[in-house]
Short mmCIF file of C-alpha atoms in Angstrom, two decimals:
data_model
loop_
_atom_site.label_atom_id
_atom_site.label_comp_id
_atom_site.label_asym_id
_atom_site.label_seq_id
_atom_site.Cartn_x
_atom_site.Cartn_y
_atom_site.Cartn_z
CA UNK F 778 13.29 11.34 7.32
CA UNK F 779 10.53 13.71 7.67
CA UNK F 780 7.19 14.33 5.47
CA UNK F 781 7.46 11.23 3.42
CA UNK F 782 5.68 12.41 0.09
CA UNK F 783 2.08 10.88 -0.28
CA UNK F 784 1.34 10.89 -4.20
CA UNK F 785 -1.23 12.97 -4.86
CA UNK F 786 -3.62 10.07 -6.26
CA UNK F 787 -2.36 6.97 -4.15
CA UNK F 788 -2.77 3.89 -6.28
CA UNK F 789 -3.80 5.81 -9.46
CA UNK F 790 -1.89 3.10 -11.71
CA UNK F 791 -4.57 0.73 -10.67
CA UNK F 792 -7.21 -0.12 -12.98
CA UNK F 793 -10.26 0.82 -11.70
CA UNK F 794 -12.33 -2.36 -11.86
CA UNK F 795 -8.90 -4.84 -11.54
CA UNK F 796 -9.31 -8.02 -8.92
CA UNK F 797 -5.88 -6.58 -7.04
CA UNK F 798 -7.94 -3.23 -6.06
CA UNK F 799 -11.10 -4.87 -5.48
CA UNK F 800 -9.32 -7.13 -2.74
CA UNK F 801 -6.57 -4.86 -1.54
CA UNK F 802 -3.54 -5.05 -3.97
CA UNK F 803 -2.01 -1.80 -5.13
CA UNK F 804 -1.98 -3.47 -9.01
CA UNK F 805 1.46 -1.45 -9.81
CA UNK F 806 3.18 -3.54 -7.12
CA UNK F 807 1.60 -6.95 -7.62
CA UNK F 808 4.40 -8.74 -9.00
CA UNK F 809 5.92 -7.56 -6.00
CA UNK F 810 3.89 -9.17 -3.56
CA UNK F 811 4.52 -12.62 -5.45
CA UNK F 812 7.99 -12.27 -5.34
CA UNK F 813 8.01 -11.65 -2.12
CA UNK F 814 5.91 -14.89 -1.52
CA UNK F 815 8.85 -16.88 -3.60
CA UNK F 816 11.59 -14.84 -1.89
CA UNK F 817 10.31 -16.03 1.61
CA UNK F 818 10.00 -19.69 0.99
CA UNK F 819 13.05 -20.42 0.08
CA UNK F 820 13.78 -18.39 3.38
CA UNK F 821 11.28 -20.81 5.27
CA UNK F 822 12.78 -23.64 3.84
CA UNK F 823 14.87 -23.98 6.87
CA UNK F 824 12.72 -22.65 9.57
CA UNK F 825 11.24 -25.83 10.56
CA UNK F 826 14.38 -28.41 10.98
CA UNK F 827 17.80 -26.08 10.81
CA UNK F 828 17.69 -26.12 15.08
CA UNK F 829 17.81 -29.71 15.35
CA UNK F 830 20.35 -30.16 12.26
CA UNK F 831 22.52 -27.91 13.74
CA UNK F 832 22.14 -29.73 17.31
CA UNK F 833 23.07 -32.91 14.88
CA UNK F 834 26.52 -31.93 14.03
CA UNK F 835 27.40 -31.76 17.32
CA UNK F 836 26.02 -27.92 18.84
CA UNK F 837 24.55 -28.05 21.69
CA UNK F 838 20.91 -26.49 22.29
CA UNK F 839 21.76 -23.60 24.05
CA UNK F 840 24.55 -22.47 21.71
CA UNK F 841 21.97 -23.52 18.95
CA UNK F 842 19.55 -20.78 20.31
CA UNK F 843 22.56 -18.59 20.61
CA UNK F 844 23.03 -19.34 16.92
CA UNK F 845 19.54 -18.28 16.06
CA UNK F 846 19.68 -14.80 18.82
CA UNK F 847 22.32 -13.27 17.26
CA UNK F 848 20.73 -13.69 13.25
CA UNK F 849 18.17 -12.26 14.74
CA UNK F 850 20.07 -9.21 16.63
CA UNK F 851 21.44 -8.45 13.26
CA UNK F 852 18.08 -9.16 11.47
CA UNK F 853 16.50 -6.37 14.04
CA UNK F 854 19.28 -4.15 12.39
CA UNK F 855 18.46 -4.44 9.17
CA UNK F 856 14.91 -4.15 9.81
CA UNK F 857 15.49 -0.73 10.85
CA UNK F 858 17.74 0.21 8.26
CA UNK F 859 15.35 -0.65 5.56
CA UNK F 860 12.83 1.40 6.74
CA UNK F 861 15.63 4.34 7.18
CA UNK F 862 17.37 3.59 3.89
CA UNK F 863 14.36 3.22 1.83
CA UNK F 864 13.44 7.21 2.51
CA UNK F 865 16.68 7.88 1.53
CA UNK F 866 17.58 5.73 -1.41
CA UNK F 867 14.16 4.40 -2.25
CA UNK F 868 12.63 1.26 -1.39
CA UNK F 869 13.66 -0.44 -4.55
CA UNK F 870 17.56 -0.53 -4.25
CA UNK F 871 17.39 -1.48 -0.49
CA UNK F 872 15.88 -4.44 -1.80
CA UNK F 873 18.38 -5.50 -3.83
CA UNK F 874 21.05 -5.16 -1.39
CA UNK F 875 19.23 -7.36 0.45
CA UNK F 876 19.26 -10.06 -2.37
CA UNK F 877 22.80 -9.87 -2.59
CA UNK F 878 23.53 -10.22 0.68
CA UNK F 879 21.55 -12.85 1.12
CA UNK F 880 23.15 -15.01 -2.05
CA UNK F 881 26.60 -13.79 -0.38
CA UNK F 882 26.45 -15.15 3.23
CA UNK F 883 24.32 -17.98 2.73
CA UNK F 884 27.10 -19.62 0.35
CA UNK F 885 29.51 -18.63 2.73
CA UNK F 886 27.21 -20.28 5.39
CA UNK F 887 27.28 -23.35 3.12
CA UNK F 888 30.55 -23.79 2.08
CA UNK F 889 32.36 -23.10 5.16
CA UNK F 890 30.42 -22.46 8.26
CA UNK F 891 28.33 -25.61 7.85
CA UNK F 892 31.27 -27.81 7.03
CA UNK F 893 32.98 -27.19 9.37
CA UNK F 894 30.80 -27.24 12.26
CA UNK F 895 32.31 -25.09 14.04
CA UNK F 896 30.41 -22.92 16.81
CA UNK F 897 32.02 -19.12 16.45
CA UNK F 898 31.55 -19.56 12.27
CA UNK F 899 28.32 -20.76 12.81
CA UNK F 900 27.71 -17.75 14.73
CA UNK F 901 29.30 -15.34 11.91
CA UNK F 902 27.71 -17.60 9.23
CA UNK F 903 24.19 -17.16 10.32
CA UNK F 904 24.66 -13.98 12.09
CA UNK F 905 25.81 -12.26 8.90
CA UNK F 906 22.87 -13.18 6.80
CA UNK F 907 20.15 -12.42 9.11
CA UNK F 908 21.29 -8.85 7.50
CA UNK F 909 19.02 -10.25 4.16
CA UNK F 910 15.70 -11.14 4.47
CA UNK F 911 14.74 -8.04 6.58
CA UNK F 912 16.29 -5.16 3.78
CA UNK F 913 14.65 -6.90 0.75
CA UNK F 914 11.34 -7.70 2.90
CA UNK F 915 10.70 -4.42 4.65
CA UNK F 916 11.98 -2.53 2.41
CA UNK F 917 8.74 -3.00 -0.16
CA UNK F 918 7.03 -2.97 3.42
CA UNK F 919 7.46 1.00 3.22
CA UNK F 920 7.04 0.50 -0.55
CA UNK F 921 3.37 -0.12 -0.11
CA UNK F 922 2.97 2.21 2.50
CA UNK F 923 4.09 5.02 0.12
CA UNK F 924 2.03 3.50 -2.70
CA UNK F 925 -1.21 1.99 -1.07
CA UNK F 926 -4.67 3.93 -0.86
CA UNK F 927 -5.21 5.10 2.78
CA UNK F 928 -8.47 3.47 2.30
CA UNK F 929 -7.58 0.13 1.74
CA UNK F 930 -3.84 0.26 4.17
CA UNK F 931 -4.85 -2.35 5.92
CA UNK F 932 -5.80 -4.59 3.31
CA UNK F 933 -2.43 -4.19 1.20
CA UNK F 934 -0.28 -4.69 4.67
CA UNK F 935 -2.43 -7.88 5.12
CA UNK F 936 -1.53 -9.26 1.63
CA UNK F 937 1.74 -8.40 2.34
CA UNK F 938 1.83 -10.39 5.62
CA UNK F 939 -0.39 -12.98 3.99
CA UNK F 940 2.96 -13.56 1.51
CA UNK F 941 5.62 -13.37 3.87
CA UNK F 942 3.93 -15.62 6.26
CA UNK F 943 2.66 -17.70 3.87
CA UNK F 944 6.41 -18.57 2.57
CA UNK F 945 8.30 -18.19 5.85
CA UNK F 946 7.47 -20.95 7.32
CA UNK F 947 4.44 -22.37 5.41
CA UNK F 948 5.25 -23.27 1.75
CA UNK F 949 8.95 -23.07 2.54
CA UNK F 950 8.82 -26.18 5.71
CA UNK F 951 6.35 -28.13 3.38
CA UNK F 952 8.91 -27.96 0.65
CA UNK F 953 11.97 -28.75 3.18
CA UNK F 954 9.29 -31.85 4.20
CA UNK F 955 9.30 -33.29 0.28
CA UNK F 956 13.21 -32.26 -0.02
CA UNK F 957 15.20 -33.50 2.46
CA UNK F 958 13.79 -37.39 2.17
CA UNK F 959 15.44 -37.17 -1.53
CA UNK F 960 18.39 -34.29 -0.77
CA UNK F 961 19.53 -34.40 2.97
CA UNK F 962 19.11 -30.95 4.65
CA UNK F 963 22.24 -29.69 3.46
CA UNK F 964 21.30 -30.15 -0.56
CA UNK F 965 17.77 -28.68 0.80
CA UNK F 966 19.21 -25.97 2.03
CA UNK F 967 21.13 -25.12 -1.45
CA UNK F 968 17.80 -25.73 -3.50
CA UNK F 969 16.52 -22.49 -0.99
CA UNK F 970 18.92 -20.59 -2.85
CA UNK F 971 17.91 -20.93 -5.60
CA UNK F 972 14.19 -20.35 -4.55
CA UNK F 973 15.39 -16.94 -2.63
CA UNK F 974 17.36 -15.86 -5.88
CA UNK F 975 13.76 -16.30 -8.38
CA UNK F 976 11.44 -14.44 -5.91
CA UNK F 977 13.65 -11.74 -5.72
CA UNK F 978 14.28 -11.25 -8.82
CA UNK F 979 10.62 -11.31 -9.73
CA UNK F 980 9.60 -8.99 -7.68
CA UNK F 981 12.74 -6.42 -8.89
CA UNK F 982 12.51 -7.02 -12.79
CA UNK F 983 8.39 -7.11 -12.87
CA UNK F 984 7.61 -4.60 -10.79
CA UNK F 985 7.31 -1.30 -12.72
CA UNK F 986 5.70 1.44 -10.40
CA UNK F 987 8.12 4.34 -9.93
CA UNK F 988 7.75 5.47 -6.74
CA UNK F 989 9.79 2.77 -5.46
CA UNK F 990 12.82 3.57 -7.37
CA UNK F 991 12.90 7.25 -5.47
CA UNK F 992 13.85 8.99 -2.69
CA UNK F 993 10.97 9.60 -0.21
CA UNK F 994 12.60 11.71 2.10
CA UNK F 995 12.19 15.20 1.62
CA UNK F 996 15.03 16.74 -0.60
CA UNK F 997 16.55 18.94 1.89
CA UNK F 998 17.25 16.13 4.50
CA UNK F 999 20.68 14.77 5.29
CA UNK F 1000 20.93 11.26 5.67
CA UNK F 1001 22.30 11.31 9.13
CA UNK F 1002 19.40 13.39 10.00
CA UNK F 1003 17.07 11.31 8.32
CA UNK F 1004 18.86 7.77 10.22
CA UNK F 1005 18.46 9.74 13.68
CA UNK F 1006 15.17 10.87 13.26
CA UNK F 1007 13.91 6.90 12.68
CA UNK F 1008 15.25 6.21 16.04
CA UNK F 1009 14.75 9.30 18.18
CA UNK F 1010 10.82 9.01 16.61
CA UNK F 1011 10.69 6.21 19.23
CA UNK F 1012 10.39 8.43 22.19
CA UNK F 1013 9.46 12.11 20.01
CA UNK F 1014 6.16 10.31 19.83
CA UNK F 1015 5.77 7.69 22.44
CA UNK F 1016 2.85 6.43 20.48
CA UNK F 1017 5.55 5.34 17.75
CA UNK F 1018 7.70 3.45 20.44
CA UNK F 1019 4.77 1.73 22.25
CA UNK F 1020 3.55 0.62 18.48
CA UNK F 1021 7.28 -0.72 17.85
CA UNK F 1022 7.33 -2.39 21.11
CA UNK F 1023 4.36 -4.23 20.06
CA UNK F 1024 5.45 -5.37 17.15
CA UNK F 1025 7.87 -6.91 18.90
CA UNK F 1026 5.65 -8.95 21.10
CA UNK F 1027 3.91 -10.05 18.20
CA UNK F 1028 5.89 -12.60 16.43
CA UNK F 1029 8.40 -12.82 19.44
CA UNK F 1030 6.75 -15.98 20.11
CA UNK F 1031 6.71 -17.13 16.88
CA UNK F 1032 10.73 -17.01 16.53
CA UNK F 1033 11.22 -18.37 19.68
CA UNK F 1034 8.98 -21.50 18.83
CA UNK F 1035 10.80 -22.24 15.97
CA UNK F 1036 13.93 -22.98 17.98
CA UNK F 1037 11.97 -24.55 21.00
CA UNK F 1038 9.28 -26.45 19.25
CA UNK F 1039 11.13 -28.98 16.69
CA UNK F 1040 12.74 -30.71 19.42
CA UNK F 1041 9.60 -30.73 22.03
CA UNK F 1042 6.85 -31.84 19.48
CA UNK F 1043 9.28 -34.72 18.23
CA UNK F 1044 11.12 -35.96 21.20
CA UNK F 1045 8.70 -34.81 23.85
CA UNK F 1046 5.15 -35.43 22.09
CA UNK F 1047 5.66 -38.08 19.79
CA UNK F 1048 5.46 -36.79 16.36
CA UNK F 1049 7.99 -37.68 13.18
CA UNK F 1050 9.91 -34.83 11.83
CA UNK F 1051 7.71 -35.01 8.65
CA UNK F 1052 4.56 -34.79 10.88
CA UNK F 1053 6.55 -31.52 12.76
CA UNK F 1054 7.35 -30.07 9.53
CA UNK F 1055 3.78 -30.42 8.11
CA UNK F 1056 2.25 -29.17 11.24
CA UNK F 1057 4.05 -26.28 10.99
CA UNK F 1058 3.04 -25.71 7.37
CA UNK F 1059 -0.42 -26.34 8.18
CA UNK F 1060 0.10 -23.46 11.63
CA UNK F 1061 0.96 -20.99 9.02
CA UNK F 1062 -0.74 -21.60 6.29
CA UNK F 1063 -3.54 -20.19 8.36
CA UNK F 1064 -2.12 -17.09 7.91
CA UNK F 1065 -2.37 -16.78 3.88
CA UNK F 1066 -6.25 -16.47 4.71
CA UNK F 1067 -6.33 -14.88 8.07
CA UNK F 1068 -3.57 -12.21 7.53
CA UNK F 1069 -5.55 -10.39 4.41
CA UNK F 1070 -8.90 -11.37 6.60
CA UNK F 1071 -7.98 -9.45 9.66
CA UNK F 1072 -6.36 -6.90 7.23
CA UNK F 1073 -10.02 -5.99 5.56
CA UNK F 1074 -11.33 -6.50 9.38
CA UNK F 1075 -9.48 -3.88 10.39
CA UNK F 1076 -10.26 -1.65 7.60
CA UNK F 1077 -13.85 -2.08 8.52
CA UNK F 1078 -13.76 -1.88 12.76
CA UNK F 1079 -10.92 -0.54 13.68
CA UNK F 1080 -7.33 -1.00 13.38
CA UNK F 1081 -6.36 -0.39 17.00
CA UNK F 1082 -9.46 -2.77 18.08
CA UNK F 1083 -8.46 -5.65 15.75
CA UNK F 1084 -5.23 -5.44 17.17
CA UNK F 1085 -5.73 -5.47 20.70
CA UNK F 1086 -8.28 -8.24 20.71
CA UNK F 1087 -7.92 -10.25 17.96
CA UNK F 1088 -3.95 -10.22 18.21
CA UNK F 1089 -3.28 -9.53 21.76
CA UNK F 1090 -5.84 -11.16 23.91
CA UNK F 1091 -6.15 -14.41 20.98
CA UNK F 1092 -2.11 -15.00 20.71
CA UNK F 1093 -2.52 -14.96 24.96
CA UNK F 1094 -4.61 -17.46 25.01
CA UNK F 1095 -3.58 -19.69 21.92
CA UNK F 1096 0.24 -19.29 22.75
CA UNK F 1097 -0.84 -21.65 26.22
CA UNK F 1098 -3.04 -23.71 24.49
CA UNK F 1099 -0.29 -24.58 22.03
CA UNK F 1100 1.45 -26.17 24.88
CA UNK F 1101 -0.75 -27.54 27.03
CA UNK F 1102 -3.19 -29.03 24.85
CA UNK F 1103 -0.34 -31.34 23.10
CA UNK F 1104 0.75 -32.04 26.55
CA UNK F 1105 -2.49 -33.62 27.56
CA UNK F 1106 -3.26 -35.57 24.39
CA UNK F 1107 0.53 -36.67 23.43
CA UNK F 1108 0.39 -37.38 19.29
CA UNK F 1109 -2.76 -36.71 18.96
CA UNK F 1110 -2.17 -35.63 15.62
CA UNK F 1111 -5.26 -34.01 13.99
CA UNK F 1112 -5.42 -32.06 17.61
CA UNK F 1113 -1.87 -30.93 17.31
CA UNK F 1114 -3.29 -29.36 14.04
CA UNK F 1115 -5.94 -27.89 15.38
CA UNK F 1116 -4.16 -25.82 18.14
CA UNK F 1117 -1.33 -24.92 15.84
CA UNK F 1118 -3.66 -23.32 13.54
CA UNK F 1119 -5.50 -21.71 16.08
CA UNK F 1120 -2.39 -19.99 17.40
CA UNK F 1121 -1.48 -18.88 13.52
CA UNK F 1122 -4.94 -17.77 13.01
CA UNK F 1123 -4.35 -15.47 16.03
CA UNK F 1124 -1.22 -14.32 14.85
CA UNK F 1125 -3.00 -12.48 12.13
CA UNK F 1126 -5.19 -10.49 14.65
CA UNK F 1127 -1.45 -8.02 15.03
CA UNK F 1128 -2.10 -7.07 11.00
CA UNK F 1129 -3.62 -4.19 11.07
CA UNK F 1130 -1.13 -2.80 13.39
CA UNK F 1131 1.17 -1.88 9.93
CA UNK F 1132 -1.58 0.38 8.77
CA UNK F 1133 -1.82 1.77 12.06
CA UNK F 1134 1.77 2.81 12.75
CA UNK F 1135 1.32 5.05 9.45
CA UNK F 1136 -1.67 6.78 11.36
CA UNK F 1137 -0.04 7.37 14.21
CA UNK F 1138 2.69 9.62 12.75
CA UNK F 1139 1.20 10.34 9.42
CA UNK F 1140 3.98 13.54 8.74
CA UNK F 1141 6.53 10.73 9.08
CA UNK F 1142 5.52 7.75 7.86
CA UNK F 1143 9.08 6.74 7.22
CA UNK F 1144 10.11 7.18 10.62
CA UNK F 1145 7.29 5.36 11.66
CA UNK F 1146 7.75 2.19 8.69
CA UNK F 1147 11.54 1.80 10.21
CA UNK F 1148 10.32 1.76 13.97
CA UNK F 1149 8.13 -0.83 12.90
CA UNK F 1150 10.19 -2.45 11.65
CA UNK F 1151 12.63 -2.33 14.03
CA UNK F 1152 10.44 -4.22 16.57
CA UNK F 1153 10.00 -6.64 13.74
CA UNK F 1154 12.94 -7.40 14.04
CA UNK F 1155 13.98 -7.08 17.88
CA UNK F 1156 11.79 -10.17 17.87
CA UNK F 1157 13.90 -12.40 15.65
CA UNK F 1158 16.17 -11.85 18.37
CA UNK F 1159 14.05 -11.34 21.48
CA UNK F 1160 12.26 -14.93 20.81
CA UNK F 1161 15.39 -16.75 20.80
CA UNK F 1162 16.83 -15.32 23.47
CA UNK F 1163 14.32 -15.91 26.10
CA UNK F 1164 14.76 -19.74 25.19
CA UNK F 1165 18.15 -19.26 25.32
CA UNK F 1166 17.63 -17.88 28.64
CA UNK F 1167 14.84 -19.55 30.14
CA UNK F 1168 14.44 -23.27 28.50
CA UNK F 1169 16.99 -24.79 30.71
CA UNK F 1170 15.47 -23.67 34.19
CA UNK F 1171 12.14 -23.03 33.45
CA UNK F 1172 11.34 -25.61 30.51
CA UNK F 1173 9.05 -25.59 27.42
CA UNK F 1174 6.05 -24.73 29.64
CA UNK F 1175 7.62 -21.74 31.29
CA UNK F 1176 8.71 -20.29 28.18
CA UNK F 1177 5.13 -20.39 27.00
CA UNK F 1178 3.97 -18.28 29.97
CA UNK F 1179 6.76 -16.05 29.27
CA UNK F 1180 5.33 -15.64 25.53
CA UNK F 1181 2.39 -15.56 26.94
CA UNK F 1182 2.88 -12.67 29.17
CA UNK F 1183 4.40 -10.84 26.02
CA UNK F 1184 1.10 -10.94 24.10
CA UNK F 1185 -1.41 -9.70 27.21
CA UNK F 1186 1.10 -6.44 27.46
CA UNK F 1187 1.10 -6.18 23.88
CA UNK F 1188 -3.04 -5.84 24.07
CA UNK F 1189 -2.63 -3.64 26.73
CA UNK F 1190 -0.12 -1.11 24.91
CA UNK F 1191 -2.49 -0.86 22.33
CA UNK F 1192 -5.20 0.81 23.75
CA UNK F 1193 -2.54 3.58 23.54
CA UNK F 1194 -2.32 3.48 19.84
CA UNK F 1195 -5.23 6.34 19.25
CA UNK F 1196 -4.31 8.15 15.85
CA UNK F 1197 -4.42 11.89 15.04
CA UNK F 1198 -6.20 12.82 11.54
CA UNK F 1199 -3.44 15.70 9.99
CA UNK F 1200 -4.74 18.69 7.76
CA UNK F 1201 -4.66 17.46 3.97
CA UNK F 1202 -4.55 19.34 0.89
CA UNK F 1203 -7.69 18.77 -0.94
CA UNK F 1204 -5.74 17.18 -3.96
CA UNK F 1205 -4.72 14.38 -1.60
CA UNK F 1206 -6.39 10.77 -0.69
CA UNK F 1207 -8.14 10.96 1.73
CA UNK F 1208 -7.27 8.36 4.60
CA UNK F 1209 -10.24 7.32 7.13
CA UNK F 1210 -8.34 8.04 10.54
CA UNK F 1211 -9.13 7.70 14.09
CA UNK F 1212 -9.27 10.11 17.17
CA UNK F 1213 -9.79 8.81 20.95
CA UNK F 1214 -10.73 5.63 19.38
CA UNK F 1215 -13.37 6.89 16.35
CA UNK F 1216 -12.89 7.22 12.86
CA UNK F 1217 -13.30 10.55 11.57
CA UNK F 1218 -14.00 10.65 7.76
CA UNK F 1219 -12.41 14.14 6.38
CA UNK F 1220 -13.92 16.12 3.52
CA UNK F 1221 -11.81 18.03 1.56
CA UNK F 1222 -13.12 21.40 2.63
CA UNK F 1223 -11.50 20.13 5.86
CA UNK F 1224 -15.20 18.80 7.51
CA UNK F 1225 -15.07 15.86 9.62
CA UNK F 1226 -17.55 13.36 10.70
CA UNK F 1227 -17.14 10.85 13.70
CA UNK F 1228 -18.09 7.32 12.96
CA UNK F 1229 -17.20 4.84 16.36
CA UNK F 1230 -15.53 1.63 15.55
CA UNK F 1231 -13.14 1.48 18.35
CA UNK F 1232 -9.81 1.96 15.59
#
């Protein structure tokens, strides 16, 4: 999975003067990042109650967060796989795969895991389709990192993070806040369905850009070769692995909230479900600005500096006042809001770090997109499992500082993350890369100039 192809003209489909350029949007794949928006609310739908439901029908909390460890330990496998698979098959057919699968096991989670309520089909239930979401999301994750200009990376992977965040959990726990008052949370959780089933179909029937539809590994390379290559990259370039590993870290928290925090804001601080499930809408709805704002940020000071400080050191700080603010003030309500959305605004500071994993190993982007997104998906897993672990003897609080701890190394493993500008033919675009923390713009006669912005 070597030498991903970079069109010679990335992004030459776009109009020139079109709003989706202007801002950051590769116009050819547009449809696809509104799809993807659809596709991950009906995802989100259940993100903000399915912990306590489950607890409801008789699971207890720990096997609950068990529940929600191993969707994510298959999730984390998928990730990687749609990075891998998309070099091999194209970015486009991974995603329907993951469309199907998704329609597949979340019936089968519905009609007989569910009912049931039995704990080892819960497990296989939910375990099973935490194989979706990541092929059909990640997948056009590498699709605009083959597509995007290198100018504007960071920009396109914050639109992209500005849809997926902005349907899993934002629009989707709204919706599950006007549903399940009308439909119970099982009928709410069929209505996702049928929200999962649009998006993806928008995105796969409107878009019409090519690349996507193609392999992007070189020609010559065996699959197995190319699979191997996406994991041994992890320690061939320790750059690549210590990027990865902070991926992790970043939404690690956020996962293990969402198993931890329904319970602890309602029975602990005071709120209604409807006020939980609206806070959290309102936590990430932060990110539908902040994700494309620290995306352009990032574009403009430094990927690598956004990253560290605005991610690392912010979600260190906001991930303890989440906890301990509400703790002090009870149901406080508008300053519940106000700490959630300072710990989603923070979130966004990690954005950058997509365009920067394509700098790092710029000869294999591929390999680089599927170690990515590998730690993307380690923290579906990683989240859950530390409350598994660590709620019962350490509580809510301790769990924080855990998080917590997660986001200061994450800064700190960034400051590794200095980038490496390869030789280009001059037909190529021209990406603005960094070197011992500077930018160095490239000419095409192969001139560079050093600009410091800390990237």
């Amino acid at each position: 999975m070597t030498n991903t192809p970079v069109p010679p003209a990335m992004g030459s489909t776009d109009r020139p003067r079109s709003v989706f350029t202007r801002v950051g949007i590769p116009q050819s794949l547009s449809w696809g990042y509104l799809g993807l928006l659809v596709f991950m609310t009906g995802v989100g739908i259940e993100a903000g109650y399915l912990s306590p439901y489950l607890e409801s029908l008789g699971i207890s909390a720990s096997n609950v967060a068990m529940v929600f460890t191993v969707y994510g330990i298959t999730g984390a496998v998928a990730a990687w796989f749609a990075g891998a698979l998309s070099d091999l098959w194209g970015p486009r057919k991974v995603m329907w795969i993951g469309l199907i699968t998704f329609v597949v096991t979340h019936v089968f989670f519905l009609t007989v895991a569910i009912p049931s309520a039995d704990y080892p089909l819960l497990l296989l239930g939910y375990g099973l389709r935490g194989l979706a979401f990541p092929l059909f999301a990640y997948a056009f994750l590498v699709w605009i990192a083959a597509v995007a200009p290198a100018r504007q990376m960071g920009s396109a992977m914050g639109w992209f993070w500005s849809a997926f965040s902005a349907g899993l959990p934002t629009i989707g726990s709204l919706a599950a806040s006007l549903l399940i008052p009308h439909i119970g949370e099982r009928g709410t959780l069929w209505a996702a369905l049928g929200v999962v089933v649009a998006g993806g179909l928008m995105a796969l029937l409107l878009m019409r850009e090519r690349t996507g539809s193609q392999r992007l590994a070189p020609a010559g390379e065996s699959p197995m070769a190319g699979l191997v290559g996406s994991l041994t990259i992890l320690y061939r370039n320790p750059r690549v692995g210590a990027g990865a590993a902070v991926r992790m870290f970043n939404t690690a928290s956020q996962f293990g909230f969402l198993v931890m925090l329904p319970v602890w804001f309602v029975k602990e601080i005071g709120l209604t479900n409807e006020q939980w499930l609206r806070l959290l809408a309102i936590m990430f709805a932060t990110n539908i600005v902040t994700n494309a704002l620290f995306g352009a940020i990032g574009d403009r000071v430094g990927w690598r500096t956004t990253v560290a400080w605005c991610g690392g050191l912010g979600c260190t700080l906001s991930t303890l006042v989440l906890y301990y603010v509400p703790t002090a003030v009870g149901s406080q309500y508008l300053v519940c809001v106000l700490v959630a959305v300072f710990y989603g605004a923070t979130l966004s500071g990690y954005v950058p770090l997509s365009a920067l994993m394509t700098a790092i190993a710029p000869t294999h982007k591929g390999q680089a997109m599927a170690a990515l997104n590998l730690g993307a998906g380690a923290s579906t897993f990683v989240g859950p499992l530390v409350v598994s672990l660590f709620l019962g003897p350490l509580g809510v609080g301790g769990v924080t500082w855990i998080f917590a701890g997660f986001h200061a190394v994450s800064a700190l493993l960034t400051l590794v993350l200095k980038t490496t500008v390869p030789p280009l033919a001059p037909s190529q675009s021209l990406p603005r890369q960094a070197e011992t923390g500077n930018d160095l713009l490239v000419s095409p006669t192969g001139a560079t100039s050093s600009t410091p912005k800390g990237r």
